[in-house]
Amino acid sequence: MAITAAQVNELRKKTGAGMMDCKKALVEADGDMEQAIDILRKKGQKIAAKRGDNEAKEGLVFAEATADGKAGVLLALNCETDFVAKNDDFRAFVESIVKIAVENLPASIEELKGLKYDEKLTIDEKIVEQIGVIGEKLDLSKYEVVRTENVVAYNHPGNQLATLVGLNKSGDTAADAGKQVAMQVAAMNPIALNKDGVDENTIQREIEVGKELAIQEGKPADMAEKIAQGRLAKFFKENTLLSQPFVRDNKLTVEQFLNQSESGLTVTDFKRVALS
């Protein structure tokens, strides 16, 4: 059966596969469009199996808030090479997943992967199909969602880093302050909102390190605990968001900046994803 250019073009639009791959699939399927799509999907599964051990450290990260600002999503889709990450088709594919996530607000990455991408495929299945199209390992490696009164999304130029910040108040003033705090999260990478959010293992590790450093500096053992507690307080100040010096005015903490912007304004949650 002769395969027409129109058939090839239609399959290409449906799958994103290259012209030659589409033609070969259509020839193998004897012109049957649905069978040709399945052939390309199986190709993706074979490539995924072969490239399973490959490292996928490149990719794109996107954050986006819902239209009403009451929620936001943040996700990373990894690939193997910078060449693919900078490709417009790959970017469009990532953005299409973000759109589905914003519309559905799944609670976990597993739920996100199970959502319908189109009439036939889930997001997870579509990623496998795209592995066949692109020829590289793809990995939906990170997904976060924040729901609160006001969510601000920030995408750092280059889309290798993005953040979400949830605030307890809405409005223009809160949104502007939230954008600045979202940039703070991107730059300073806090580990928690405040000291109450730091896990006990991290606290104990910092205390032990502080004691050891004090002893190495020749301080008496009975003073080591007090010195370690002082160092722990400094650790909290440098590594918890609300206690950090505000990057645009280090005379203020982030907490003070927010309250100065609008009385009672604070952060209720934040997320940060960066490609390593």
Coordinates of N, CA and C in Angstrom, one line a residue, residues 135-274:
G135 N 14.5 9.5 21.6 CA 15.6 8.6 21.6 C 16.5 8.8 22.8
E136 N 15.9 9.4 23.9 CA 16.6 9.6 25.2 C 15.7 9.2 26.3
K137 N 16.4 8.8 27.4 CA 15.6 8.6 28.6 C 14.9 9.8 29.1
L138 N 13.7 9.8 29.5 CA 12.9 10.9 30.1 C 12.4 10.4 31.4
D139 N 12.4 11.3 32.4 CA 12.0 11.0 33.7 C 11.2 12.1 34.4
L140 N 10.0 11.9 34.7 CA 9.2 12.9 35.4 C 9.6 12.7 36.9
S141 N 10.7 13.5 37.3 CA 11.4 13.2 38.5 C 10.8 13.9 39.7
K142 N 10.2 15.0 39.6 CA 9.7 15.8 40.7 C 8.3 16.4 40.4
Y143 N 7.5 16.4 41.5 CA 6.2 17.0 41.4 C 5.8 17.5 42.8
E144 N 5.4 18.8 42.9 CA 5.0 19.3 44.1 C 3.7 20.1 43.9
V145 N 2.8 20.2 44.9 CA 1.6 21.0 44.8 C 1.4 21.7 46.1
V146 N 1.0 23.0 46.0 CA 0.7 23.8 47.2 C -0.7 24.3 47.0
R147 N -1.5 24.2 48.1 CA -2.9 24.7 48.2 C -3.0 25.6 49.4
T148 N -3.4 26.9 49.2 CA -3.6 27.8 50.3 C -4.3 29.0 49.8
E149 N -4.4 30.1 50.6 CA -5.1 31.3 50.2 C -4.6 32.0 49.0
N150 N -3.2 31.9 48.8 CA -2.6 32.6 47.7 C -1.3 32.0 47.4
V151 N -1.2 31.5 46.2 CA 0.1 30.8 45.7 C 0.7 31.6 44.6
V152 N 2.0 31.8 44.8 CA 2.8 32.5 43.8 C 3.9 31.6 43.2
A153 N 4.0 31.6 41.9 CA 4.9 30.7 41.2 C 6.0 31.6 40.6
Y154 N 7.3 31.0 40.7 CA 8.4 31.7 40.1 C 9.3 30.7 39.3
N155 N 9.5 31.1 38.1 CA 10.4 30.3 37.2 C 11.6 31.1 37.0
H156 N 12.8 30.5 37.4 CA 14.0 31.2 37.2 C 14.4 31.1 35.7
P157 N 15.0 32.2 35.1 CA 15.4 32.1 33.7 C 16.2 30.9 33.4
G158 N 15.8 30.2 32.3 CA 16.4 29.0 31.9 C 15.7 27.7 32.3
N159 N 14.7 27.9 33.2 CA 13.8 26.8 33.6 C 14.6 25.6 34.2
Q160 N 15.7 25.9 34.9 CA 16.4 24.8 35.6 C 16.0 24.8 37.1
L161 N 15.3 25.8 37.5 CA 14.9 26.1 38.9 C 13.6 26.8 39.0
A162 N 12.7 26.4 39.9 CA 11.4 27.0 40.1 C 11.0 26.9 41.5
T163 N 10.1 27.8 41.9 CA 9.6 27.7 43.3 C 8.1 28.0 43.4
L164 N 7.5 27.6 44.4 CA 6.1 28.0 44.8 C 6.1 28.5 46.2
V165 N 5.4 29.6 46.4 CA 5.3 30.1 47.8 C 3.8 30.3 48.1
G166 N 3.3 29.7 49.2 CA 2.0 29.9 49.6 C 1.9 30.9 50.7
L167 N 0.9 31.9 50.6 CA 0.7 32.9 51.5 C -0.7 32.8 52.2
N168 N -0.8 33.5 53.4 CA -2.1 33.4 54.1 C -3.0 34.5 53.7
K169 N -2.6 35.4 52.8 CA -3.4 36.5 52.3 C -3.3 36.7 50.8
S170 N -4.3 37.2 50.2 CA -4.3 37.5 48.8 C -4.3 39.0 48.5
G171 N -4.3 39.4 47.2 CA -4.3 40.8 46.9 C -3.0 41.2 46.2
D172 N -2.9 42.4 45.6 CA -1.8 42.8 44.9 C -0.5 42.9 45.8
T173 N -0.7 43.5 47.0 CA 0.5 43.7 47.9 C 1.1 42.3 48.2
A174 N 0.2 41.4 48.6 CA 0.6 40.0 49.0 C 1.3 39.3 47.8
A175 N 0.7 39.5 46.6 CA 1.3 38.9 45.4 C 2.7 39.4 45.1
D176 N 2.9 40.7 45.2 CA 4.2 41.3 45.0 C 5.2 40.8 46.0
A177 N 4.8 40.8 47.3 CA 5.7 40.3 48.3 C 6.0 38.9 48.1
G178 N 5.0 38.1 47.7 CA 5.2 36.7 47.5 C 6.2 36.4 46.4
K179 N 6.1 37.2 45.3 CA 7.1 37.0 44.2 C 8.5 37.2 44.7
Q180 N 8.7 38.2 45.5 CA 10.0 38.5 46.1 C 10.5 37.4 47.0
V181 N 9.6 36.8 47.8 CA 10.0 35.7 48.6 C 10.2 34.4 47.8
A182 N 9.5 34.2 46.7 CA 9.7 33.1 45.9 C 11.1 33.2 45.3
M183 N 11.5 34.4 44.9 CA 12.9 34.5 44.4 C 13.9 34.3 45.5
Q184 N 13.6 34.6 46.8 CA 14.4 34.4 47.9 C 14.6 32.8 48.1
V185 N 13.5 32.1 48.0 CA 13.6 30.7 48.1 C 14.5 30.1 47.0
A186 N 14.4 30.6 45.8 CA 15.2 30.2 44.7 C 16.7 30.4 45.0
A187 N 17.0 31.6 45.5 CA 18.4 32.0 45.7 C 19.0 31.3 47.0
M188 N 18.2 31.2 48.1 CA 18.8 30.8 49.4 C 18.5 29.4 49.8
N189 N 17.6 28.7 49.1 CA 17.4 27.3 49.3 C 17.2 27.0 50.8
P190 N 16.2 27.6 51.5 CA 15.9 27.2 52.9 C 15.4 25.8 53.0
I191 N 15.7 25.2 54.2 CA 15.3 23.8 54.4 C 14.0 23.6 55.0
A192 N 13.4 24.7 55.6 CA 12.1 24.7 56.3 C 11.6 26.1 56.4
L193 N 10.3 26.2 56.8 CA 9.7 27.5 56.9 C 10.2 28.2 58.2
N194 N 10.3 27.5 59.3 CA 10.9 28.0 60.5 C 11.5 26.9 61.3
K195 N 12.1 27.1 62.4 CA 12.8 26.1 63.2 C 12.0 24.9 63.5
D196 N 10.7 25.1 63.7 CA 9.7 24.0 64.0 C 9.6 23.0 62.9
G197 N 10.0 23.4 61.7 CA 9.9 22.6 60.6 C 11.1 21.8 60.3
V198 N 12.2 22.0 61.0 CA 13.5 21.3 60.8 C 13.4 19.9 61.6
D199 N 13.7 18.9 60.8 CA 13.5 17.5 61.4 C 14.6 17.3 62.5
E200 N 14.2 16.4 63.5 CA 15.0 16.2 64.7 C 16.4 15.6 64.3
N201 N 16.5 14.8 63.3 CA 17.8 14.3 62.9 C 18.8 15.4 62.5
T202 N 18.3 16.4 61.8 CA 19.1 17.5 61.3 C 19.6 18.3 62.6
I203 N 18.6 18.5 63.5 CA 19.0 19.3 64.7 C 20.1 18.6 65.5
Q204 N 19.9 17.3 65.7 CA 20.9 16.6 66.5 C 22.3 16.5 65.8
R205 N 22.2 16.4 64.5 CA 23.5 16.4 63.7 C 24.2 17.8 63.9
E206 N 23.5 18.9 63.8 CA 24.1 20.2 64.0 C 24.6 20.4 65.4
I207 N 23.9 19.9 66.4 CA 24.4 20.0 67.8 C 25.7 19.2 67.9
E208 N 25.7 18.0 67.4 CA 26.9 17.2 67.5 C 28.1 17.8 66.8
V209 N 27.9 18.4 65.6 CA 28.9 19.0 64.9 C 29.4 20.3 65.7
G210 N 28.4 21.0 66.2 CA 28.8 22.2 67.0 C 29.6 21.9 68.2
K211 N 29.3 20.8 68.9 CA 30.1 20.3 70.1 C 31.5 20.0 69.7
E212 N 31.6 19.2 68.6 CA 32.9 18.7 68.1 C 33.8 19.9 67.7
L213 N 33.2 20.9 67.0 CA 34.0 22.1 66.6 C 34.5 22.8 67.8
A214 N 33.6 23.0 68.8 CA 34.0 23.7 70.1 C 35.1 23.0 70.8
I215 N 35.1 21.7 70.8 CA 36.2 20.9 71.5 C 37.5 21.1 70.7
Q216 N 37.4 21.0 69.3 CA 38.5 21.2 68.5 C 39.2 22.6 68.6
E217 N 38.3 23.5 68.9 CA 38.8 24.9 69.1 C 39.4 25.1 70.5
G218 N 39.4 24.1 71.3 CA 40.0 24.2 72.7 C 39.1 24.6 73.7
K219 N 37.8 24.7 73.5 CA 36.8 25.1 74.5 C 36.6 24.0 75.5
P220 N 36.4 24.3 76.7 CA 36.1 23.3 77.8 C 34.9 22.4 77.4
A221 N 34.9 21.2 77.7 CA 33.8 20.3 77.4 C 32.5 20.7 78.0
D222 N 32.5 21.3 79.2 CA 31.3 21.8 79.8 C 30.6 23.0 79.1
M223 N 31.4 23.6 78.3 CA 30.9 24.8 77.5 C 30.5 24.4 76.1
A224 N 30.8 23.2 75.7 CA 30.6 22.7 74.3 C 29.1 22.7 74.0
E225 N 28.3 22.3 74.9 CA 26.8 22.2 74.7 C 26.3 23.6 74.5
K226 N 26.7 24.6 75.3 CA 26.2 26.0 75.2 C 26.6 26.6 73.8
I227 N 27.8 26.3 73.5 CA 28.4 26.8 72.2 C 27.6 26.2 71.0
A228 N 27.4 24.9 71.1 CA 26.6 24.2 70.1 C 25.2 24.7 69.9
Q229 N 24.6 25.1 71.0 CA 23.2 25.6 70.9 C 23.3 27.0 70.3
G230 N 24.3 27.8 70.5 CA 24.5 29.1 69.9 C 24.6 28.9 68.4
R231 N 25.4 27.9 68.0 CA 25.6 27.6 66.5 C 24.3 27.1 65.9
L232 N 23.5 26.4 66.7 CA 22.3 25.9 66.2 C 21.3 27.0 65.9
A233 N 21.3 28.0 66.8 CA 20.5 29.2 66.5 C 20.9 29.9 65.2
K234 N 22.2 30.0 65.0 CA 22.7 30.6 63.8 C 22.3 29.8 62.6
F235 N 22.3 28.5 62.7 CA 21.9 27.6 61.6 C 20.5 27.8 61.3
F236 N 19.6 27.9 62.3 CA 18.2 28.2 62.0 C 18.0 29.5 61.3
K237 N 18.8 30.6 61.7 CA 18.7 31.9 61.1 C 19.0 31.9 59.6
E238 N 20.1 31.0 59.3 CA 20.6 31.0 57.9 C 19.8 30.1 57.0
N239 N 19.1 29.1 57.6 CA 18.5 28.0 56.8 C 17.0 27.9 56.9
T240 N 16.3 28.7 57.7 CA 14.8 28.6 57.7 C 14.3 29.9 57.1
L241 N 13.3 29.8 56.2 CA 12.9 30.9 55.4 C 12.6 32.2 56.2
L242 N 11.7 32.1 57.1 CA 11.2 33.3 57.8 C 12.2 34.0 58.6
S243 N 13.3 33.2 59.0 CA 14.4 33.8 59.8 C 15.5 34.3 59.0
Q244 N 15.6 33.9 57.7 CA 16.7 34.3 56.9 C 16.7 35.9 56.7
P245 N 17.9 36.5 56.5 CA 17.9 37.9 56.1 C 17.3 38.0 54.7
F246 N 16.5 39.0 54.5 CA 15.8 39.2 53.3 C 16.9 39.7 52.3
V247 N 16.9 39.0 51.1 CA 18.0 39.3 50.2 C 18.1 40.7 49.7
R248 N 16.9 41.4 49.6 CA 16.9 42.8 49.1 C 17.1 43.8 50.2
D249 N 17.1 43.4 51.4 CA 17.4 44.3 52.5 C 17.8 43.4 53.7
N250 N 19.1 43.1 53.9 CA 19.5 42.2 54.9 C 19.4 42.7 56.3
K251 N 18.8 43.9 56.5 CA 18.6 44.4 57.8 C 17.2 43.8 58.3
L252 N 16.5 43.3 57.4 CA 15.2 42.7 57.7 C 15.3 41.2 57.6
T253 N 14.6 40.4 58.4 CA 14.3 39.0 58.1 C 13.2 38.9 57.1
V254 N 13.0 37.8 56.5 CA 11.9 37.6 55.6 C 10.6 37.8 56.3
E255 N 10.5 37.3 57.5 CA 9.3 37.5 58.3 C 9.0 39.0 58.5
Q256 N 10.0 39.7 58.8 CA 9.8 41.2 59.0 C 9.4 41.9 57.7
F257 N 10.0 41.5 56.6 CA 9.7 42.1 55.3 C 8.2 41.8 55.0
L258 N 7.7 40.6 55.2 CA 6.4 40.3 54.9 C 5.4 41.1 55.8
N259 N 5.7 41.2 57.1 CA 4.8 41.9 58.0 C 4.9 43.4 57.7
Q260 N 6.0 43.9 57.2 CA 6.1 45.3 56.8 C 5.4 45.6 55.5
S261 N 5.3 44.6 54.6 CA 4.6 44.8 53.4 C 3.1 44.9 53.7
E262 N 2.6 44.0 54.5 CA 1.2 44.0 54.9 C 1.1 43.3 56.3
S263 N 0.5 44.0 57.2 CA 0.4 43.4 58.6 C -0.2 42.0 58.6
G264 N 0.5 41.1 59.3 CA 0.0 39.8 59.4 C 0.3 38.8 58.2
L265 N 0.9 39.4 57.2 CA 1.2 38.6 56.0 C 2.4 37.6 56.3
T266 N 2.2 36.3 56.0 CA 3.3 35.4 56.2 C 3.2 34.2 55.2
V267 N 4.2 33.4 55.2 CA 4.3 32.2 54.3 C 3.7 31.0 55.0
T268 N 2.9 30.3 54.4 CA 2.3 29.1 55.0 C 3.0 27.8 54.5
D269 N 3.6 27.9 53.3 CA 4.2 26.7 52.7 C 5.1 27.2 51.5
F270 N 6.1 26.4 51.2 CA 6.9 26.7 50.0 C 7.5 25.4 49.4
K271 N 7.8 25.4 48.1 CA 8.4 24.3 47.5 C 9.5 24.8 46.5
R272 N 10.6 24.1 46.4 CA 11.6 24.4 45.5 C 12.1 23.2 44.8
V273 N 12.3 23.3 43.5 CA 12.8 22.2 42.7 C 13.9 22.7 41.8
A274 N 15.1 22.1 41.8 CA 16.2 22.5 40.9 C 16.8 21.3 40.3

